[in-house]
Coordinates of C-alpha atoms and ligand atoms in Angstrom, one line a residue:
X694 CA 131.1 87.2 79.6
X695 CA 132.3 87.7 83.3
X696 CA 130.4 90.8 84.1
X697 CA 127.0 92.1 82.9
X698 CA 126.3 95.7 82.9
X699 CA 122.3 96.3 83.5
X700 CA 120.5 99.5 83.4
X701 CA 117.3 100.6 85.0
X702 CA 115.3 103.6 83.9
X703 CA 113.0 104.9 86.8
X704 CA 114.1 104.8 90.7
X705 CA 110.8 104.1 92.0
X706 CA 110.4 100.8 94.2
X707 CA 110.2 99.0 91.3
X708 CA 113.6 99.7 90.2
X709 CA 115.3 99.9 93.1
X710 CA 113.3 95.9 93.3
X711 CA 114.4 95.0 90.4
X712 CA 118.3 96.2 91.2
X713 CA 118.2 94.7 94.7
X714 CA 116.8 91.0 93.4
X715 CA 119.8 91.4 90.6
X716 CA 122.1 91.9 92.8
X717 CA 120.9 89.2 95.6
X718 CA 120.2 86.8 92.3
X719 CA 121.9 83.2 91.9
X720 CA 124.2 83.9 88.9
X721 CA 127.8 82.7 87.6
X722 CA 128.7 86.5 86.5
X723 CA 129.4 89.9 88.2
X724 CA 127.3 92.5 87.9
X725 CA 127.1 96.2 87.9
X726 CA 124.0 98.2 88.0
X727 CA 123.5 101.8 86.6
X728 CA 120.5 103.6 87.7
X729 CA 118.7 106.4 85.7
X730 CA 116.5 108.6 87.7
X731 CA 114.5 111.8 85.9
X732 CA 114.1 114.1 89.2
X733 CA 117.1 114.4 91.5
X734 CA 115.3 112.7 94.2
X735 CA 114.7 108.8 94.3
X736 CA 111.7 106.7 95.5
X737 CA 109.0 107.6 92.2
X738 CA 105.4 107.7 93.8
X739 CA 106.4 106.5 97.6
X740 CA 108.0 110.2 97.9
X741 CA 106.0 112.1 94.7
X742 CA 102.2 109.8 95.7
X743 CA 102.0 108.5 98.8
X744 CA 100.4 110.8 101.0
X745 CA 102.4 113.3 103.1
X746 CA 99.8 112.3 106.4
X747 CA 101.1 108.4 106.0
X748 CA 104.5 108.8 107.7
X749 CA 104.3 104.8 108.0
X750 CA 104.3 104.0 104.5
X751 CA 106.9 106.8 103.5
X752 CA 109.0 104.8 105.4
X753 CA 109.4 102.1 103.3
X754 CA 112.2 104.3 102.2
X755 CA 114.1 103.2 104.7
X756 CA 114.3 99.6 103.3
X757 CA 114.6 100.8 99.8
X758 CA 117.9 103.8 100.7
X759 CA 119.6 100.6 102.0
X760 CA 119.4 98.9 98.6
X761 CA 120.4 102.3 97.5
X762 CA 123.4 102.9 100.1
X763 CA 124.7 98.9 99.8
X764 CA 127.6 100.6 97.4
X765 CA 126.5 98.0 94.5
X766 CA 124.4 100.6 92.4
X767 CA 125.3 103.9 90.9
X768 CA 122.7 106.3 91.1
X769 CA 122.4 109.0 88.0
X770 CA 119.6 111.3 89.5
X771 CA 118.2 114.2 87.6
X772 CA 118.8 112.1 84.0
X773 CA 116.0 111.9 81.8
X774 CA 115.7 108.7 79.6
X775 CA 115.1 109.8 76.2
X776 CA 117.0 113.7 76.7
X777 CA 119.8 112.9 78.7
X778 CA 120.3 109.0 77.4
X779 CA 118.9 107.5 74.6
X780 CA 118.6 103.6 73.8
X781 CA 121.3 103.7 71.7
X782 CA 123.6 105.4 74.6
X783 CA 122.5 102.1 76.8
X784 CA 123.0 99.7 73.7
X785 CA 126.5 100.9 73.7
X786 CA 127.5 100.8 77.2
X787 CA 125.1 97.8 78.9
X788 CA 123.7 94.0 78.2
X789 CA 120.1 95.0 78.8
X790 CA 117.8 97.1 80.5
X791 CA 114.9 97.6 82.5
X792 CA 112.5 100.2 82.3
X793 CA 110.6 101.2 85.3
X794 CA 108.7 104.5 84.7
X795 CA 105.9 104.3 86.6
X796 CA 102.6 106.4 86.1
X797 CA 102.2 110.0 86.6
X798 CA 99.4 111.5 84.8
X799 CA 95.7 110.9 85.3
X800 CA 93.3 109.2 82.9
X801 CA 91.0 110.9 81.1
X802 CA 87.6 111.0 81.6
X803 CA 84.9 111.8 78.7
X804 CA 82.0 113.6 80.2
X805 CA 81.0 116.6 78.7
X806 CA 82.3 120.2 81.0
X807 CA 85.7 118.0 82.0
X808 CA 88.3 120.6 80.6
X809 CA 86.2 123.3 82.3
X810 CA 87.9 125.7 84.9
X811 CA 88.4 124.4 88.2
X812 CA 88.3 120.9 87.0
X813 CA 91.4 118.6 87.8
X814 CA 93.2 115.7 87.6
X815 CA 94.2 113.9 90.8
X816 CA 97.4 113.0 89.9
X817 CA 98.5 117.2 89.5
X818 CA 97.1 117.6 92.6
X819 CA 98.8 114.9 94.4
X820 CA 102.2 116.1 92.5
X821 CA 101.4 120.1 94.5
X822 CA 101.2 118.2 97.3
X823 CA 104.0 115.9 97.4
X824 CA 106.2 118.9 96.1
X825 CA 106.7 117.2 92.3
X826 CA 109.6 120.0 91.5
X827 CA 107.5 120.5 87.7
X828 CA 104.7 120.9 88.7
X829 CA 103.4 124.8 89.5
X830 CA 104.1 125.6 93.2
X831 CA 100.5 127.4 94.0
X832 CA 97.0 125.5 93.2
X833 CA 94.3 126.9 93.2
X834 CA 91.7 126.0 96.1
X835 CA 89.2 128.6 96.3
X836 CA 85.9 126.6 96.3
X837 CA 83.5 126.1 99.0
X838 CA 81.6 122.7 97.6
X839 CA 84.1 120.6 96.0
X840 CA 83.9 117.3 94.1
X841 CA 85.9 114.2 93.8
X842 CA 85.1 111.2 91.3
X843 CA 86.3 107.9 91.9
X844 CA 86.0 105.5 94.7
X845 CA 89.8 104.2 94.9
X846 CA 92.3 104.7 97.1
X847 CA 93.6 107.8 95.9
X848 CA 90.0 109.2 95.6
X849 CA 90.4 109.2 99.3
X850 CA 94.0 110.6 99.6
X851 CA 93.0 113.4 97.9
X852 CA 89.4 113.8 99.9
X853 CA 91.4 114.0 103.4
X854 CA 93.7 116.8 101.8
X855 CA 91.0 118.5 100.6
X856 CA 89.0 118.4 103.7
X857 CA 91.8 118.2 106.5
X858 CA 92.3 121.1 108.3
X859 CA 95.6 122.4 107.0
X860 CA 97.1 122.6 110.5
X861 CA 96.9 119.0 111.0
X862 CA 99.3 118.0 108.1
X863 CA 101.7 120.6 109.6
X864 CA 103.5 117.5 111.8
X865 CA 104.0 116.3 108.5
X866 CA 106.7 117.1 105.3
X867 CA 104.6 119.2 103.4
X868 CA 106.4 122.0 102.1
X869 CA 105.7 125.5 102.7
X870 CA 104.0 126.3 99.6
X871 CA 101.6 123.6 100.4
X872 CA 100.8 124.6 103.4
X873 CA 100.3 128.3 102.8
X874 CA 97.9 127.3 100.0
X875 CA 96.1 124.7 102.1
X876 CA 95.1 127.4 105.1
X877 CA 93.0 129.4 102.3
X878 CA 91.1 126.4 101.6
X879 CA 87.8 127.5 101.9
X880 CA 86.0 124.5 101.8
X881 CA 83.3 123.5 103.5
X882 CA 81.2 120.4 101.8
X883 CA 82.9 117.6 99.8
X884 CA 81.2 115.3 97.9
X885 CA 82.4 111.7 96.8
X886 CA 81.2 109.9 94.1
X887 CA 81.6 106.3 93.6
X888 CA 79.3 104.8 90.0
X889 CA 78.8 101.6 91.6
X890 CA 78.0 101.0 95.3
X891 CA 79.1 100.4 98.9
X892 CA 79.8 97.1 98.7
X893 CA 82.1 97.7 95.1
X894 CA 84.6 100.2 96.5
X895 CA 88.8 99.7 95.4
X896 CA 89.3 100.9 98.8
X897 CA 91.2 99.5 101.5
X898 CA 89.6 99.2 105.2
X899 CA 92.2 101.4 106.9
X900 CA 92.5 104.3 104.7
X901 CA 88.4 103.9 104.7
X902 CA 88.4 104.8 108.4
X903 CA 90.7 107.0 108.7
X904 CA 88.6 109.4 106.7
X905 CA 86.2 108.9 109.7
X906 CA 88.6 110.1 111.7
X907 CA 89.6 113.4 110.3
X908 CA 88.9 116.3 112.8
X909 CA 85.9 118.8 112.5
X910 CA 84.3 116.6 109.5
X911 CA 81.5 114.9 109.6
X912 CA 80.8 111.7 107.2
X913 CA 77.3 112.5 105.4
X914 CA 75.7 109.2 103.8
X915 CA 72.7 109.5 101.7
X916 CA 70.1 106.1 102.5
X917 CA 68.9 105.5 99.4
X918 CA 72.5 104.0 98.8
X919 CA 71.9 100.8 101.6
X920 CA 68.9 100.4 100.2
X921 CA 69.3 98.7 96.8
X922 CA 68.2 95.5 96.3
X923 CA 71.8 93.7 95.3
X924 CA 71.7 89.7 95.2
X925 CA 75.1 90.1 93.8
X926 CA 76.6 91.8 96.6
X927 CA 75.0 90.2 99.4
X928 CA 76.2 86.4 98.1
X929 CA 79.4 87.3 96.5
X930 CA 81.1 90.3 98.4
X931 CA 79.3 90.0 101.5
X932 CA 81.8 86.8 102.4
X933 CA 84.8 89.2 101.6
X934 CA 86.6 90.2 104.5
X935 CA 87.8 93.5 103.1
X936 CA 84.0 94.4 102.5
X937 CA 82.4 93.4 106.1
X938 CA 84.6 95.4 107.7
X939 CA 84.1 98.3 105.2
X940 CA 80.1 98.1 105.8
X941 CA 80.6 97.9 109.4
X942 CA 82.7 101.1 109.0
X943 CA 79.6 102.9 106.9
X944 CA 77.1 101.4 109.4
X945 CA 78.8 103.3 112.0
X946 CA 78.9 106.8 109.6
X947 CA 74.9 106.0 109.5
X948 CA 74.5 105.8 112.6
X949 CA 76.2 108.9 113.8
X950 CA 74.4 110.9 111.4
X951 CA 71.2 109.6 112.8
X952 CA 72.1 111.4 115.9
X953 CA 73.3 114.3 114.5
X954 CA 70.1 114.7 112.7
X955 CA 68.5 114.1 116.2
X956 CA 70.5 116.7 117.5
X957 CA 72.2 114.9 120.1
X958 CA 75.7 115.3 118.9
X959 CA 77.8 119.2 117.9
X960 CA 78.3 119.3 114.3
X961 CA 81.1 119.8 112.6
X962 CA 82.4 122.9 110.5
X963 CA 83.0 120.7 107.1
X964 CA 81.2 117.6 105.9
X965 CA 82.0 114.7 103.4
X966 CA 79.0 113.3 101.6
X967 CA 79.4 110.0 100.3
X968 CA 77.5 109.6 97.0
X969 CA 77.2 106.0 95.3
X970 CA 75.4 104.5 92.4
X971 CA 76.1 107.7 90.8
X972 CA 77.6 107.9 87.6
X973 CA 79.4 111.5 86.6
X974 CA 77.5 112.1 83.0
X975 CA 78.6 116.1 82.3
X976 CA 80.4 118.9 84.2
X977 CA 77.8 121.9 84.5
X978 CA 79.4 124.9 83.6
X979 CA 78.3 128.2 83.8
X980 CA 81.0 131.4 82.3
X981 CA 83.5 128.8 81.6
X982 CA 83.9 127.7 85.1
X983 CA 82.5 124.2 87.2
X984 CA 79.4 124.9 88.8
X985 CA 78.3 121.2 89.3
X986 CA 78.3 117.9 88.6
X987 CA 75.1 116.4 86.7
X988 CA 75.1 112.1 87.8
X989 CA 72.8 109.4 86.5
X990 CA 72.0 107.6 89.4
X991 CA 73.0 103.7 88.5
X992 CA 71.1 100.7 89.7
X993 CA 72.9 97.0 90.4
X994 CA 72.7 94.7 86.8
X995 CA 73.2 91.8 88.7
X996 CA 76.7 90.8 88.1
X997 CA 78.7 93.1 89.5
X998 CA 78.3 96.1 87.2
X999 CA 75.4 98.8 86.9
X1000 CA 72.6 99.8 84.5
X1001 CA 71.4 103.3 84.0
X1002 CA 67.7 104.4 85.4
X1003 CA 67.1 107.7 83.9
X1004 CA 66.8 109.5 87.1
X1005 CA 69.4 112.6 87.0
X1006 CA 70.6 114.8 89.8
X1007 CA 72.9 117.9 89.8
X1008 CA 75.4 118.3 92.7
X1009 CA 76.4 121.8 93.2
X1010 CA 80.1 122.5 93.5
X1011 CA 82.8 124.9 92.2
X1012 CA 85.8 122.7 91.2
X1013 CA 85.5 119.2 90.7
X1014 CA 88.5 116.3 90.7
X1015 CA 88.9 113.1 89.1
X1016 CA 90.3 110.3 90.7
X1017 CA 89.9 107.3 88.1
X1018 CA 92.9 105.8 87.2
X1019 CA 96.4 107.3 86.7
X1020 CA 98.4 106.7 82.9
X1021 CA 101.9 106.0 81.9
X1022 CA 103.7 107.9 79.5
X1023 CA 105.4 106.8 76.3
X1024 CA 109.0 106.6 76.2
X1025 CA 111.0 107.1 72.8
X1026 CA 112.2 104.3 71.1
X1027 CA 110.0 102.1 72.7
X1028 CA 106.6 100.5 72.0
X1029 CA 103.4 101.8 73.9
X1030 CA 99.9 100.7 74.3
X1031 CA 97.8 104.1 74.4
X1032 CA 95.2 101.7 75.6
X1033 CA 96.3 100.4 78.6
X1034 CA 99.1 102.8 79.3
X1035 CA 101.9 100.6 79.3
X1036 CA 104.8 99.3 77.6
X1037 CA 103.9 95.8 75.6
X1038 CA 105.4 93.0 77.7
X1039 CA 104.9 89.7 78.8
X1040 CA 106.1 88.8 81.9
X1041 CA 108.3 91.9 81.6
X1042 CA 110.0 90.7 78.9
X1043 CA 109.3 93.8 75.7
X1044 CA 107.4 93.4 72.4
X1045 CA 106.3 94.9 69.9
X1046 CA 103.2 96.1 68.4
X1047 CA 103.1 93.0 66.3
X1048 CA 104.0 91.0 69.9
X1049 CA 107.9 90.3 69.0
X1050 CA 109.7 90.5 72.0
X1051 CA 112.9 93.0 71.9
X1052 CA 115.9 91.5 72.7
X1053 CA 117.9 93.4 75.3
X1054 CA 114.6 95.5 76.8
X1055 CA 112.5 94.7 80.1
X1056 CA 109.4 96.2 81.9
X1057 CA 109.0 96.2 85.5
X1058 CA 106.0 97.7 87.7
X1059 CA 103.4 100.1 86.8
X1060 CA 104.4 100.8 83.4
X1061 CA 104.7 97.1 82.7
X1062 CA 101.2 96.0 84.3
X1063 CA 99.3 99.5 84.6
X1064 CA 98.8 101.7 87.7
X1065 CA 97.0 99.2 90.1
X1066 CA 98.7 97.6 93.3
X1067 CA 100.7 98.5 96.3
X1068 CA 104.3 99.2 96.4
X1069 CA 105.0 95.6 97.8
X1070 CA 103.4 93.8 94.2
X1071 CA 106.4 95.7 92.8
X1072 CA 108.6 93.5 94.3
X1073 CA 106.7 90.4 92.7
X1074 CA 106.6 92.0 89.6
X1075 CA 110.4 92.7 89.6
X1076 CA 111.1 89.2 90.5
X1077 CA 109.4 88.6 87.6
X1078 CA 110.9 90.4 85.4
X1079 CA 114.0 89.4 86.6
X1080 CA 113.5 85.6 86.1
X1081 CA 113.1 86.5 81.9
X1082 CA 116.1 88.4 81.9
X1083 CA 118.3 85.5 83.5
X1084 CA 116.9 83.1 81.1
X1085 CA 117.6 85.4 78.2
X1086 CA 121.6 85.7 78.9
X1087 CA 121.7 84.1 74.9
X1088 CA 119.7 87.2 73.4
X1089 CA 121.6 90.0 75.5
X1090 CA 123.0 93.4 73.9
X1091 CA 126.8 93.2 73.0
X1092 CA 127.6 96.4 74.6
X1093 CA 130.8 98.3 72.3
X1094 CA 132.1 100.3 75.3
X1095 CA 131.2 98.5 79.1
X1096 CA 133.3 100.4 80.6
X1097 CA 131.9 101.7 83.7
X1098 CA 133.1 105.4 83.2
X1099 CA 132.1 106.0 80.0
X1100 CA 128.8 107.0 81.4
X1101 CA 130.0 109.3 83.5
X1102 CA 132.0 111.0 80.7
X1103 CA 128.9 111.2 78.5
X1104 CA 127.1 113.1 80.7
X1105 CA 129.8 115.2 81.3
X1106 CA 130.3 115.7 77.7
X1107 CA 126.3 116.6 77.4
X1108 CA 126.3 119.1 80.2
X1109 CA 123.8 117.3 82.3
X1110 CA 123.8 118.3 85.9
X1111 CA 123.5 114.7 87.1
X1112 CA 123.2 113.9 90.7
X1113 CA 124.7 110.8 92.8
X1114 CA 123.7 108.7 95.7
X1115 CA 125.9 111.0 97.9
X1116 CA 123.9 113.7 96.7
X1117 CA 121.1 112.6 97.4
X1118 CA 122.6 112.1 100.9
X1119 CA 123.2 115.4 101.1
X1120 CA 119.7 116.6 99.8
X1121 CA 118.0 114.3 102.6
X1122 CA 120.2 116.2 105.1
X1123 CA 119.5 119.6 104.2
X1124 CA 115.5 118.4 104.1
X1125 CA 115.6 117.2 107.6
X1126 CA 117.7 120.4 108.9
X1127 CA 114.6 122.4 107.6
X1128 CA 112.7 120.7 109.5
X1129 CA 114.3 120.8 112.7
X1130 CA 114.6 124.6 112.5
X1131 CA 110.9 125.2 112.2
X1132 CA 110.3 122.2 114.6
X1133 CA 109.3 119.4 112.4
X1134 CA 110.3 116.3 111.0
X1135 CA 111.2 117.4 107.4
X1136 CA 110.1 120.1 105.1
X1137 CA 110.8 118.8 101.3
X1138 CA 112.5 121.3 98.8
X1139 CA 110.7 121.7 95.5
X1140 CA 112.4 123.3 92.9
X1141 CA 114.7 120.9 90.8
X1142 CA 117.3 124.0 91.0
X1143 CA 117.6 123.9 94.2
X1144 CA 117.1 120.8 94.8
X1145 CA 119.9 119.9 91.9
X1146 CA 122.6 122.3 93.5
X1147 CA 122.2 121.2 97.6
X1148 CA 123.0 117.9 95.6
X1149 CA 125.7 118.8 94.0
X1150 CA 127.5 120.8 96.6
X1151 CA 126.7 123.9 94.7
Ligands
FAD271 C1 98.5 109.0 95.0 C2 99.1 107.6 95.2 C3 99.2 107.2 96.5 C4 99.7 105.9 96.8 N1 99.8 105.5 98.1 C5 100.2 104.2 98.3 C6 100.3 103.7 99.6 O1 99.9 104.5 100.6 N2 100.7 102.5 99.9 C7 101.1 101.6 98.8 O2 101.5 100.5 99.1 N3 101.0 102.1 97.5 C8 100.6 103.3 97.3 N4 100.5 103.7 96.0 C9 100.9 102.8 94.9 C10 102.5 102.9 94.7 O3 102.9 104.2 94.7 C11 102.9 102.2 93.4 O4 102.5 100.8 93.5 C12 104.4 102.3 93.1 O5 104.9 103.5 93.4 C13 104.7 101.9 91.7 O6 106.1 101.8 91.5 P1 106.9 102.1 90.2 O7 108.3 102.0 90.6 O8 106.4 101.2 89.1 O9 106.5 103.6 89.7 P2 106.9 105.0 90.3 O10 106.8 105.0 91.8 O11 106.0 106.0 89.6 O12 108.4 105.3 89.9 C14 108.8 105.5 88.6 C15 110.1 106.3 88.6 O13 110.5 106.5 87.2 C16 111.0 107.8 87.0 N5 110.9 108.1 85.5 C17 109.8 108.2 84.8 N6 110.1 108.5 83.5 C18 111.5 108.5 83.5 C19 112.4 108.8 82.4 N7 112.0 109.0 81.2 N8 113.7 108.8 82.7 C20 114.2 108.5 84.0 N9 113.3 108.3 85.0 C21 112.0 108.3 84.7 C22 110.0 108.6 87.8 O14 110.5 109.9 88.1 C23 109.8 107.8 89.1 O15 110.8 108.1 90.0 C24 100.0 105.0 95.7 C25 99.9 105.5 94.4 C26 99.4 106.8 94.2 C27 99.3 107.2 92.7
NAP272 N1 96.9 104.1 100.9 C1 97.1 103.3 99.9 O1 97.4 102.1 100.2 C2 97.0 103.7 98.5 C3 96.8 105.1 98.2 C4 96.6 105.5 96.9 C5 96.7 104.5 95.9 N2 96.9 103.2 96.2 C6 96.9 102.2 95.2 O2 97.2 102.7 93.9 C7 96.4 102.1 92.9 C8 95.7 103.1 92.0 O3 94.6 103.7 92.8 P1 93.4 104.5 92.1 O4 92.5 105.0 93.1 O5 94.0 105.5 91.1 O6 92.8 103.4 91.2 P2 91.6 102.3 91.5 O7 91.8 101.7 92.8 O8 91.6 101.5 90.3 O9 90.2 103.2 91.6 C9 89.7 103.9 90.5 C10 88.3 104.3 90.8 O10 87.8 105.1 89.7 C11 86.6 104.6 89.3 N3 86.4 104.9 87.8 C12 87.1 104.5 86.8 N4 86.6 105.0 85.6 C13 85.5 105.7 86.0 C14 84.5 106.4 85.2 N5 84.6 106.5 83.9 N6 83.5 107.0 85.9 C15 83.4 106.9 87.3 N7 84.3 106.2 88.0 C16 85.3 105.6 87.4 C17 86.6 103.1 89.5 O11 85.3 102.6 89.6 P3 85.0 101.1 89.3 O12 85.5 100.3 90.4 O13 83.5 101.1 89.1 O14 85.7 100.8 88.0 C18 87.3 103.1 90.9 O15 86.4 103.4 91.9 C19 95.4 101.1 93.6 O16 95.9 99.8 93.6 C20 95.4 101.7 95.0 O17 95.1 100.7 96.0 C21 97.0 102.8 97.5

């Protein structure tokens, strides 16, 4: 075999990773790399999760479009593994490929009241407000006390959203749908639960203080929470960077609302209460709709987790989200664990449910490991992945028809509007022209229509 033809299914950064470490991999063979993207847009979560008020990290598209533009890849936007191509299309036409489908959807959360009205799911939220094209364009924000779950990093995207004055994200791409429905936000107090405590957070000192540092909202920190006795914490995390610089961050919240409650500093118009050792046990709901959230308050056990105490409080509120984890989906044809969300792998390399590895099929990023890490383990993970694959060159498919344009002519002969790197190019353009004519960087386009025909020239 002189040239190996690899396909990847997902154009997030762990795809585009895993293409980029193929291509720049030690190797005795040519190889040519066919990428399968669902949405007619590249990039997964860094343009579809990371929040539109990080400009910084959204950059990281900037490295990953050069992968993209290096003229080694072929990009198939707006194909849908499992509608569009099927594993025995990319049996037929390739040696092996990797999936990389990320995680969309949230994890559920068993309380009692959870499926009420005006309870979400972070992950729907954060697709309104990234402009996910299938995802409905209007969401509803109409509640003056609002509650979030969760004490991870997108439990905090999602709090500065919520609580942001919609004005100040207008430097930003949000689209114009998000906008509009973010000036009618009537809120006014949000509160933010964590079930363990201060010192136990998953989040990250600078996204941490930049909640501080949203306009006209002032951080609300109940005492009771410094107050618990926690050998635990004070031996164990006390020594972790990442926590001393978090408690000095809250010591500073406590001691500005000290002088707010002395009066010696204006309050603000909306407040963010910070609620921990508080464990969501049921959704109160009154005519079908949230109307609080009923917590057992949770005391240290000693090792790092909690134990219950009895003592229940009820937080009013009239829509409530939960930020606890995201979930992959299942993709056909191919084992899933419903536990963890994944696919079954090890070291990216597939099995089955009995643990057989599939000869010919990879995992790479969140759906390989599960929705935890930053875009940058994704390159780890690719690498990885990518190390099994070369090993496996003996256990390859033995593709009936490589020929590079018989994919093409399959979609073609299946009708699917597919989309290319140079319309991609195109869609980019047309982005940043809307912004310049309203005097902004970028305003995203949201409807896959629209956003499939700018692509195509149409
Ligand atoms: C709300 C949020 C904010 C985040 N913010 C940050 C941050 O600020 N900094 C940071 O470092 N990390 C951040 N992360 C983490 C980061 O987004 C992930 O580590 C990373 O995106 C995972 O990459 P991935 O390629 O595995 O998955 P994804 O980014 O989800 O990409 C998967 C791709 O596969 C495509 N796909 C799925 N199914 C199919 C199919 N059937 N056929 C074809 N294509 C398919 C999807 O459309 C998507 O484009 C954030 C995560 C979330 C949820
Ligand atoms: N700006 C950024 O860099 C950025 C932004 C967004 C996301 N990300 C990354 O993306 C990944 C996913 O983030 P994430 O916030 O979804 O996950 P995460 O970091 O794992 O946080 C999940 C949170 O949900 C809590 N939780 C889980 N089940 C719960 C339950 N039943 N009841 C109450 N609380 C529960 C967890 O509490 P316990 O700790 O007690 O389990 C934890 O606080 C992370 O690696 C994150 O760092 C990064």
């Amino acid at each position: 075999m002189s040239k190996m033809r690899l396909a990847i299914v997902g154009a997030g950064p762990a795809g585009i990773y895993a293409a980029d470490l193929m291509l720049k991999a030690e190797r005795d063979f040519e190889v040519e790399i066919d990428l399968f993207e669902q949405l007619p847009a590249p990039y997964g979560l860094v343009r579809y999760g990371v929040s539109p008020d990080h400009p910084r990290i959204k950059g990281i598209i900037t490295a990953l479009r050069e992968v993209l533009d290096s003229g080694a890849i072929r990009y198939f936007g707006n194909v849908r593994y499992g509608q569009d191509i099927t594993l025995a299309d990319l049996k037929r036409h390739y040696h092996a490929v990797i999936f990389a489908t990320g995680a969309i959807r949230d994890v559920s959360l068993n309380i009692p009241g959870i499926d009420a009205e005006g309870s979400y799911g972070a992950a729907d939220f954060v697709s309104w407000f990234d402009g996910h094209p299938d995802v409905p364009r209007t969401w509803p924000l109409e509640a003056r006390e609002v509650g979030v779950i969760g004490n991870g990093n997108v439990a905090l995207d999602i709090s500065r959203m919520l609580i942001k004055h919609a004005d100040d994200l207008l430097p930003t791409e949000i689209p114009d749908n998000v906008y509009a429905g973010l000036k009618q936000n009537p809120i006014e107090e949000l509160h933010l639960f964590g079930r363990r405590g201060p010192k136990y957070v998953k989040f990250t000192p600078l996204e941490l203080r930049e909640l501080g540092e949203v306009r006209d909202v002032d951080m609300v920190v109940d005492e009771r929470d410094f107050d618990r006795d926690d050998a635990y914490a004070d031996e164990t995390l006390a020594k972790n960077k990442q926590v001393v610089v978090m408690t000095r961050i809250m010591d500073k919240w406590r001691a500005e609302q000290q002088q707010r409650e002395a009066g010696e500093v204006e309050p603000s118009s909306r407040r963010l209460h910070l609620h921990f050792w508080s464990k969501p046990v049921e959704v109160v709901v009154e005519d079908g709709r949230v109307a609080g959230l009923k917590i057992e308050r949770t005391a240290p056990d000693g090792q790092g987790g909690v134990v219950d105490t009895g003592e229940f409080e009820i937080v009013p509120m009239q829509s409530l989200y939960r930020a606890v984890g995201y979930y992959g989906s299942p993709l056909d044809e191919i084992p899933f664990d419903d536990a963890k969300g994944v696919i079954p792998n090890a070291q990216g390399r597939v099995r089955d449910l009995e643990g057989e590895q599939i000869p010919g099929v990879y995992a790479t990023g969140w759906i390989k490991r599960g929705p935890v890490g930053l875009i940058g383990h994704t390159k780890s993970d690719a690498m990885e992945t990518l190390e099994c694959l070369l090993e496996d060159r003996a256990s390859w498919w033995q593709p009936e028809a490589p020929e590079a344009g018989a994919i093409p002519e399959l979609l073609h002969a299946r009708e699917v509007p597919y989309t290319t790197i140079e319309g991609w190019h195109r869609l980019d353009e047309h982005e940043l022209g809307l912004g310049e004519q309203a005097g902004r960087t970028r305003i995203k386009v949201v409807s896959r229509e629209e956003m499939t025909r700018v692509s195509r020239g149409e």
